[in-house]
Structure formats: C-alpha cells, structure tokens
PDB file of C-alpha atoms in Angstrom:
ATOM      1  CA  LYS Y  17       0.000   0.000   0.000  1.00 77.00           C
ATOM      2  CA  ALA Y  18       1.371   3.408  -0.993  1.00 83.00           C
ATOM      3  CA  ARG Y  19       2.189   5.968   1.669  1.00 91.00           C
ATOM      4  CA  ALA Y  20      -0.191   8.953   1.553  1.00 94.00           C
ATOM      5  CA  PRO Y  21       1.191  12.358   0.580  1.00 96.00           C
ATOM      6  CA  VAL Y  22       1.925  14.813   3.399  1.00 96.00           C
ATOM      7  CA  SER Y  23       1.604  18.612   3.199  1.00 95.00           C
ATOM      8  CA  PHE Y  24       3.234  21.288   5.312  1.00 95.00           C
ATOM      9  CA  ALA Y  25       1.571  24.709   5.494  1.00 95.00           C
ATOM     10  CA  ASN Y  26       3.799  27.774   5.922  1.00 96.00           C
ATOM     11  CA  ALA Y  27       6.754  25.651   4.847  1.00 97.00           C
ATOM     12  CA  LEU Y  28       9.211  28.540   4.537  1.00 98.00           C
ATOM     13  CA  PRO Y  29       9.938  31.421   6.907  1.00 97.00           C
ATOM     14  CA  ILE Y  30       8.254  34.575   5.624  1.00 97.00           C
ATOM     15  CA  ASN Y  31      11.482  36.370   4.596  1.00 96.00           C
ATOM     16  CA  LEU Y  32      12.677  33.376   2.554  1.00 97.00           C
ATOM     17  CA  TYR Y  33       9.202  32.865   1.088  1.00 97.00           C
ATOM     18  CA  GLN Y  34       9.135  36.501  -0.067  1.00 97.00           C
ATOM     19  CA  ARG Y  35      12.616  36.174  -1.616  1.00 96.00           C
ATOM     20  CA  ILE Y  36      11.675  33.107  -3.648  1.00 96.00           C
ATOM     21  CA  CYS Y  37       8.351  34.599  -4.734  1.00 95.00           C
ATOM     22  CA  GLN Y  38      10.226  37.629  -6.027  1.00 95.00           C
ATOM     23  CA  ALA Y  39      12.795  35.429  -7.810  1.00 95.00           C
ATOM     24  CA  PHE Y  40       9.995  33.543  -9.612  1.00 93.00           C
ATOM     25  CA  ALA Y  41       7.459  36.358 -10.088  1.00 91.00           C
ATOM     26  CA  PRO Y  42       5.930  36.283 -13.601  1.00 87.00           C
ATOM     27  CA  ASP Y  43       8.063  39.298 -14.598  1.00 90.00           C
ATOM     28  CA  ALA Y  44      11.274  38.072 -12.904  1.00 93.00           C
ATOM     29  CA  ALA Y  45      14.503  37.820 -14.894  1.00 93.00           C
ATOM     30  CA  PHE Y  46      14.638  34.037 -14.330  1.00 92.00           C
ATOM     31  CA  TRP Y  47      12.018  33.342 -17.018  1.00 89.00           C
ATOM     32  CA  LYS Y  48      13.816  35.341 -19.722  1.00 89.00           C
ATOM     33  CA  ASP Y  49      17.345  34.344 -18.650  1.00 90.00           C
ATOM     34  CA  SER Y  50      16.465  30.641 -18.607  1.00 87.00           C
ATOM     35  CA  GLY Y  51      14.723  30.739 -22.002  1.00 86.00           C
ATOM     36  CA  TYR Y  52      11.525  29.457 -20.360  1.00 85.00           C
ATOM     37  CA  TYR Y  53       9.109  30.949 -22.887  1.00 82.00           C
ATOM     38  CA  ASN Y  54      11.183  29.789 -25.878  1.00 83.00           C
ATOM     39  CA  ASN Y  55      11.766  26.232 -24.637  1.00 76.00           C
ATOM     40  CA  PRO Y  56       8.997  23.885 -25.793  1.00 66.00           C
ATOM     41  CA  GLY Y  57      10.111  21.083 -23.458  1.00 70.00           C
ATOM     42  CA  TYR Y  58      10.760  20.777 -19.759  1.00 72.00           C
ATOM     43  CA  TYR Y  59      14.124  21.269 -18.158  1.00 77.00           C
ATOM     44  CA  SER Y  60      15.415  21.042 -14.633  1.00 86.00           C
ATOM     45  CA  PHE Y  61      18.458  21.657 -12.471  1.00 89.00           C
ATOM     46  CA  LEU Y  62      20.314  19.109 -10.332  1.00 89.00           C
ATOM     47  CA  ALA Y  63      22.353  19.845  -7.195  1.00 92.00           C
ATOM     48  CA  LYS Y  64      23.963  17.821  -4.423  1.00 93.00           C
ATOM     49  CA  THR Y  65      22.443  17.918  -0.958  1.00 93.00           C
ATOM     50  CA  HIS Y  66      24.453  18.997   2.080  1.00 90.00           C
ATOM     51  CA  ASP Y  67      23.908  19.963   5.704  1.00 87.00           C
ATOM     52  CA  GLY Y  68      24.352  23.716   5.191  1.00 87.00           C
ATOM     53  CA  SER Y  69      27.252  23.952   7.661  1.00 89.00           C
ATOM     54  CA  LYS Y  70      29.423  25.659   5.022  1.00 90.00           C
ATOM     55  CA  GLY Y  71      26.664  28.004   3.833  1.00 91.00           C
ATOM     56  CA  PHE Y  72      24.326  27.827   0.862  1.00 94.00           C
ATOM     57  CA  ARG Y  73      25.040  28.282  -2.844  1.00 93.00           C
ATOM     58  CA  ASP Y  74      21.907  30.338  -3.556  1.00 93.00           C
ATOM     59  CA  VAL Y  75      18.309  30.845  -2.429  1.00 94.00           C
ATOM     60  CA  ILE Y  76      17.148  27.514  -3.924  1.00 95.00           C
ATOM     61  CA  ASP Y  77      19.895  25.661  -2.073  1.00 95.00           C
ATOM     62  CA  GLU Y  78      18.975  27.427   1.169  1.00 96.00           C
ATOM     63  CA  ILE Y  79      15.306  26.512   0.730  1.00 96.00           C
ATOM     64  CA  VAL Y  80      15.895  22.876  -0.176  1.00 96.00           C
ATOM     65  CA  CYS Y  81      18.810  21.955   2.101  1.00 95.00           C
ATOM     66  CA  GLY Y  82      18.017  24.325   4.942  1.00 95.00           C
ATOM     67  CA  HIS Y  83      14.228  23.997   5.173  1.00 96.00           C
ATOM     68  CA  LEU Y  84      12.596  21.364   2.950  1.00 96.00           C
ATOM     69  CA  LEU Y  85      15.090  18.519   3.356  1.00 95.00           C
ATOM     70  CA  PRO Y  86      14.407  18.181   7.111  1.00 94.00           C
ATOM     71  CA  MET Y  87      10.683  17.729   6.303  1.00 96.00           C
ATOM     72  CA  VAL Y  88      11.557  15.118   3.678  1.00 96.00           C
ATOM     73  CA  ARG Y  89      13.765  13.258   6.176  1.00 94.00           C
ATOM     74  CA  GLN Y  90      10.912  13.247   8.675  1.00 93.00           C
ATOM     75  CA  PHE Y  91       8.551  11.838   6.015  1.00 95.00           C
ATOM     76  CA  LEU Y  92      10.957   9.105   4.907  1.00 94.00           C
ATOM     77  CA  GLY Y  93      12.512   7.911   8.121  1.00 88.00           C
ATOM     78  CA  LYS Y  94      16.231   7.456   8.719  1.00 85.00           C
ATOM     79  CA  ASP Y  95      17.067   4.543   6.389  1.00 87.00           C
ATOM     80  CA  ASP Y  96      15.556   6.078   3.261  1.00 89.00           C
ATOM     81  CA  ALA Y  97      16.554   9.629   4.228  1.00 90.00           C
ATOM     82  CA  ASP Y  98      20.209   8.583   4.441  1.00 90.00           C
ATOM     83  CA  ARG Y  99      20.058   7.615   0.741  1.00 91.00           C
ATOM     84  CA  ILE Y 100      19.318  11.184  -0.398  1.00 93.00           C
ATOM     85  CA  CYS Y 101      22.334  12.623  -2.211  1.00 92.00           C
ATOM     86  CA  ALA Y 102      20.894  15.213  -4.618  1.00 93.00           C
ATOM     87  CA  TYR Y 103      17.811  17.191  -5.504  1.00 94.00           C
ATOM     88  CA  GLU Y 104      16.295  18.167  -8.828  1.00 92.00           C
ATOM     89  CA  TRP Y 105      14.256  21.335  -9.150  1.00 93.00           C
ATOM     90  CA  TRP Y 106      12.315  23.237 -11.743  1.00 89.00           C
ATOM     91  CA  ALA Y 107       9.822  26.071 -11.765  1.00 89.00           C
ATOM     92  CA  HIS Y 108       6.726  26.955 -13.768  1.00 83.00           C
ATOM     93  CA  THR Y 109       4.723  30.102 -14.144  1.00 79.00           C
ATOM     94  CA  ARG Y 110       1.192  29.700 -15.422  1.00 67.00           C
ATOM     95  CA  PRO Y 111      -0.451  33.047 -16.193  1.00 64.00           C
ATOM     96  CA  GLY Y 112      -4.087  32.689 -17.162  1.00 62.00           C
ATOM     97  CA  THR Y 113      -5.583  29.322 -17.963  1.00 61.00           C
ATOM     98  CA  SER Y 114      -3.392  26.322 -17.170  1.00 69.00           C
ATOM     99  CA  LEU Y 115      -3.650  23.135 -19.189  1.00 77.00           C
ATOM    100  CA  GLY Y 116      -2.292  21.233 -16.218  1.00 81.00           C
ATOM    101  CA  HIS Y 117       0.538  18.735 -16.412  1.00 84.00           C
ATOM    102  CA  MET Y 118       0.081  15.254 -17.851  1.00 88.00           C
ATOM    103  CA  MET Y 119       0.073  12.202 -15.599  1.00 92.00           C
ATOM    104  CA  HIS Y 120       3.583  10.817 -15.274  1.00 91.00           C
ATOM    105  CA  PHE Y 121       6.107   8.936 -13.163  1.00 92.00           C
ATOM    106  CA  ASP Y 122       9.161  10.937 -12.132  1.00 90.00           C
ATOM    107  CA  THR Y 123      12.225   9.221 -13.599  1.00 86.00           C
ATOM    108  CA  ASP Y 124      15.939   9.763 -14.052  1.00 77.00           C
ATOM    109  CA  GLU Y 125      15.777  10.947 -17.669  1.00 71.00           C
ATOM    110  CA  ALA Y 126      19.548  11.381 -17.943  1.00 67.00           C
ATOM    111  CA  ASN Y 127      20.068   7.692 -17.128  1.00 67.00           C
ATOM    112  CA  LEU Y 128      17.690   6.701 -19.943  1.00 66.00           C
ATOM    113  CA  LYS Y 129      19.361   9.047 -22.445  1.00 67.00           C
ATOM    114  CA  ASP Y 130      22.800   7.659 -21.601  1.00 67.00           C
ATOM    115  CA  HIS Y 131      21.692   4.042 -22.033  1.00 63.00           C
ATOM    116  CA  HIS Y 132      22.188   2.831 -25.609  1.00 65.00           C
ATOM    117  CA  ASP Y 133      19.463   0.167 -25.494  1.00 67.00           C
ATOM    118  CA  ARG Y 134      16.433   1.660 -23.778  1.00 62.00           C
ATOM    119  CA  SER Y 135      14.655  -1.693 -23.757  1.00 67.00           C
ATOM    120  CA  THR Y 136      17.168  -2.969 -21.192  1.00 68.00           C
ATOM    121  CA  ALA Y 137      17.655   0.283 -19.265  1.00 70.00           C
ATOM    122  CA  LYS Y 138      16.675   0.195 -15.604  1.00 77.00           C
ATOM    123  CA  VAL Y 139      14.224   2.970 -14.814  1.00 79.00           C
ATOM    124  CA  HIS Y 140      15.157   4.898 -11.676  1.00 84.00           C
ATOM    125  CA  HIS Y 141      12.660   6.931  -9.659  1.00 89.00           C
ATOM    126  CA  PRO Y 142      13.442   9.468  -6.964  1.00 91.00           C
ATOM    127  CA  ILE Y 143      13.115   8.375  -3.345  1.00 93.00           C
ATOM    128  CA  VAL Y 144      10.585  11.151  -2.878  1.00 95.00           C
ATOM    129  CA  SER Y 145       8.807  13.689  -5.075  1.00 95.00           C
ATOM    130  CA  SER Y 146       7.537  16.999  -3.840  1.00 95.00           C
ATOM    131  CA  VAL Y 147       5.836  20.233  -4.801  1.00 94.00           C
ATOM    132  CA  LEU Y 148       6.460  23.637  -3.260  1.00 95.00           C
ATOM    133  CA  HIS Y 149       3.567  25.926  -4.129  1.00 92.00           C
ATOM    134  CA  LEU Y 150       4.586  29.553  -4.130  1.00 91.00           C
ATOM    135  CA  THR Y 151       1.692  31.730  -5.281  1.00 87.00           C
ATOM    136  CA  CYS Y 152      -1.686  30.228  -6.023  1.00 82.00           C
ATOM    137  CA  ASP Y 153      -5.207  31.463  -6.513  1.00 77.00           C
ATOM    138  CA  ASP Y 154      -8.598  29.763  -6.468  1.00 73.00           C
ATOM    139  CA  LYS Y 155      -8.111  28.813 -10.123  1.00 76.00           C
ATOM    140  CA  SER Y 156      -4.824  26.927  -9.632  1.00 82.00           C
ATOM    141  CA  GLY Y 157      -5.186  23.299 -10.665  1.00 86.00           C
ATOM    142  CA  PRO Y 158      -4.802  20.628  -7.979  1.00 90.00           C
ATOM    143  CA  THR Y 159      -2.086  17.995  -8.057  1.00 93.00           C
ATOM    144  CA  ILE Y 160      -3.434  14.456  -8.065  1.00 96.00           C
ATOM    145  CA  ILE Y 161      -1.442  11.422  -6.978  1.00 96.00           C
ATOM    146  CA  LEU Y 162      -2.539   7.840  -7.596  1.00 97.00           C
ATOM    147  CA  ASP Y 163      -1.501   4.757  -5.648  1.00 96.00           C
ATOM    148  CA  GLN Y 164      -0.054   3.328  -8.847  1.00 95.00           C
ATOM    149  CA  THR Y 165       3.624   2.575  -9.458  1.00 94.00           C
ATOM    150  CA  PRO Y 166       5.240   1.395 -12.697  1.00 91.00           C
ATOM    151  CA  GLY Y 167       5.188  -2.153 -11.251  1.00 90.00           C
ATOM    152  CA  SER Y 168       1.478  -2.116 -10.375  1.00 92.00           C
ATOM    153  CA  THR Y 169      -0.523  -5.012 -11.788  1.00 93.00           C
ATOM    154  CA  GLU Y 170      -3.925  -3.495 -11.006  1.00 93.00           C
ATOM    155  CA  LEU Y 171      -5.578  -0.175 -11.683  1.00 94.00           C
ATOM    156  CA  PRO Y 172      -5.150   2.435  -8.942  1.00 94.00           C
ATOM    157  CA  SER Y 173      -7.658   2.321  -6.099  1.00 95.00           C
ATOM    158  CA  VAL Y 174      -6.765   5.593  -4.342  1.00 96.00           C
ATOM    159  CA  CYS Y 175      -6.448   9.128  -5.686  1.00 95.00           C
ATOM    160  CA  TRP Y 176      -5.144  11.868  -3.423  1.00 96.00           C
ATOM    161  CA  ARG Y 177      -5.897  15.486  -4.368  1.00 93.00           C
ATOM    162  CA  SER Y 178      -3.768  18.374  -3.172  1.00 91.00           C
ATOM    163  CA  VAL Y 179      -5.235  21.829  -3.677  1.00 90.00           C
ATOM    164  CA  PRO Y 180      -2.450  24.401  -4.088  1.00 89.00           C
ATOM    165  CA  ARG Y 181      -2.034  26.914  -1.271  1.00 93.00           C
ATOM    166  CA  ASN Y 182       0.612  29.613  -0.955  1.00 94.00           C
ATOM    167  CA  ASN Y 183       3.821  28.490   0.773  1.00 96.00           C
ATOM    168  CA  THR Y 184       2.732  24.856   1.039  1.00 95.00           C
ATOM    169  CA  PHE Y 185       5.118  21.932   0.589  1.00 96.00           C
ATOM    170  CA  MET Y 186       3.771  18.513  -0.394  1.00 96.00           C
ATOM    171  CA  ILE Y 187       5.780  15.247  -0.270  1.00 96.00           C
ATOM    172  CA  PHE Y 188       4.900  11.830  -1.704  1.00 97.00           C
ATOM    173  CA  PRO Y 189       6.725   8.620  -2.693  1.00 95.00           C
ATOM    174  CA  GLY Y 190       8.736   9.253  -5.866  1.00 94.00           C
ATOM    175  CA  ASP Y 191       7.446   6.264  -7.824  1.00 94.00           C
ATOM    176  CA  LEU Y 192       3.736   7.229  -7.750  1.00 96.00           C
ATOM    177  CA  LEU Y 193       1.786   8.319 -10.836  1.00 96.00           C
ATOM    178  CA  HIS Y 194       0.835  11.996 -10.571  1.00 95.00           C
ATOM    179  CA  GLY Y 195      -0.101  15.116 -12.532  1.00 94.00           C
ATOM    180  CA  VAL Y 196      -1.847  18.465 -12.330  1.00 91.00           C
ATOM    181  CA  LEU Y 197      -5.470  18.950 -13.361  1.00 90.00           C
ATOM    182  CA  PRO Y 198      -6.274  21.777 -15.801  1.00 86.00           C
ATOM    183  CA  SER Y 199      -7.742  25.007 -14.483  1.00 78.00           C
ATOM    184  CA  GLY Y 200      -9.656  27.858 -16.020  1.00 65.00           C
ATOM    185  CA  GLY Y 201      -8.224  30.743 -14.020  1.00 53.00           C
ATOM    186  CA  THR Y 202      -7.179  34.169 -15.173  1.00 49.00           C
ATOM    187  CA  GLY Y 203      -4.688  34.927 -12.386  1.00 44.00           C
ATOM    188  CA  ALA Y 204      -0.944  34.339 -12.540  1.00 44.00           C
ATOM    189  CA  THR Y 205       0.392  31.447 -10.518  1.00 45.00           C
ATOM    190  CA  GLY Y 206       3.917  30.332  -9.796  1.00 47.00           C
ATOM    191  CA  GLU Y 207       4.898  26.836  -8.847  1.00 49.00           C
ATOM    192  CA  SER Y 208       8.250  25.375  -7.995  1.00 46.00           C
ATOM    193  CA  GLN Y 209       8.933  21.684  -7.648  1.00 46.00           C
ATOM    194  CA  ALA Y 210      11.840  19.991  -6.042  1.00 43.00           C
ATOM    195  CA  ARG Y 211      12.477  16.395  -5.421  1.00 40.00           C
TER     196      ARG Y 211
END
C-alpha cells in the first residue's frame, strides 16, 4: 500500500518565502534568462544535498537543504533519508488558464538518455517527489497522486488530491503516478517543484 502524501503549510519562513516569490514572479529575470518561454520542453536543475554547515550556494539551495530537506527526512525515516544525495528542481509560471501537467512517473531521464538500449535500461525513480507551491489562486489546478507505481498489476484504487495553497510543501513517494489537473483561471500562478 502506498504511503499517503503529506503537506506542510507555511513551509518557509516569511522572509525566505518573499525572496523566492520575487525570484519567480511572472516578470522576474529568471524566465527570460532561462529561455523558459522559448523552450517547448521541460528542463530542470540538479544539485547535491548537504547539511548547510558551510553556507548555501543560492536561495534555492537554502530553501531545499536548509528547510525542505528536514521535512523530507521526517517523512521518509532514517534509512531512506540517508540515501538522499541530490535534488532536482524546476519552476513553472502559469499566467491565465493552465492546461495542467500530464500524468507521469518521475524518472531519471539522464540515465535513460545515456543508455544505448532503452529496452534494457533500468528505470530509476526518486526516493521522494515533492511540490512547493509559491503563489496560487482559487483557479490553480490541484495535483493528483494515484496509488499506482510502474510495477502495479492493477488499476489504482486511491487518488489523493492536493489543492495548491501559498507556501505549502507537499511530499509523496517518488514512484507514484501523478499530474496536475487543468484550471480555467485568469490569475498568474507560480509553482516550484523539487524532489
């Protein structure tokens, strides 16, 4: 049986929350500098985890290693938490109507690309997947998570729904099928995911 997702309200201290909201505001330089609007696909960034004792590389590193990682460790328990060595993050901005995000399993795409024969490649999933909602409105589409893994032999029997709320961090097992339902809003929303 799959472990249910867990959400943490007010996940970040207010000063850090305001900094990250500013960094990913719809008019922030990140979107232009990263080529977000010109890139038809998805892209992400990968960084090693650490305990923060030597400082943080940037605001993302401070958020993930300094604030979110302790929540992830609590969710996983010691044995699984000790296996965490890196985090992948990406961000989306969805002004106006959002078409959602298709149902998918998080996987190590780089491993598949590097494998010459994909039919024999082992598919790797993260230990945990998560969503950090930054700015949401009543039109932001909910994330749904099914109790289905790539190895499931039956259709899913449970569907969890997480309605986006500002400064909320959601964690769930990294091998579960999930996606974001479409919405019909007119407000701008920002969403950042890290796993």
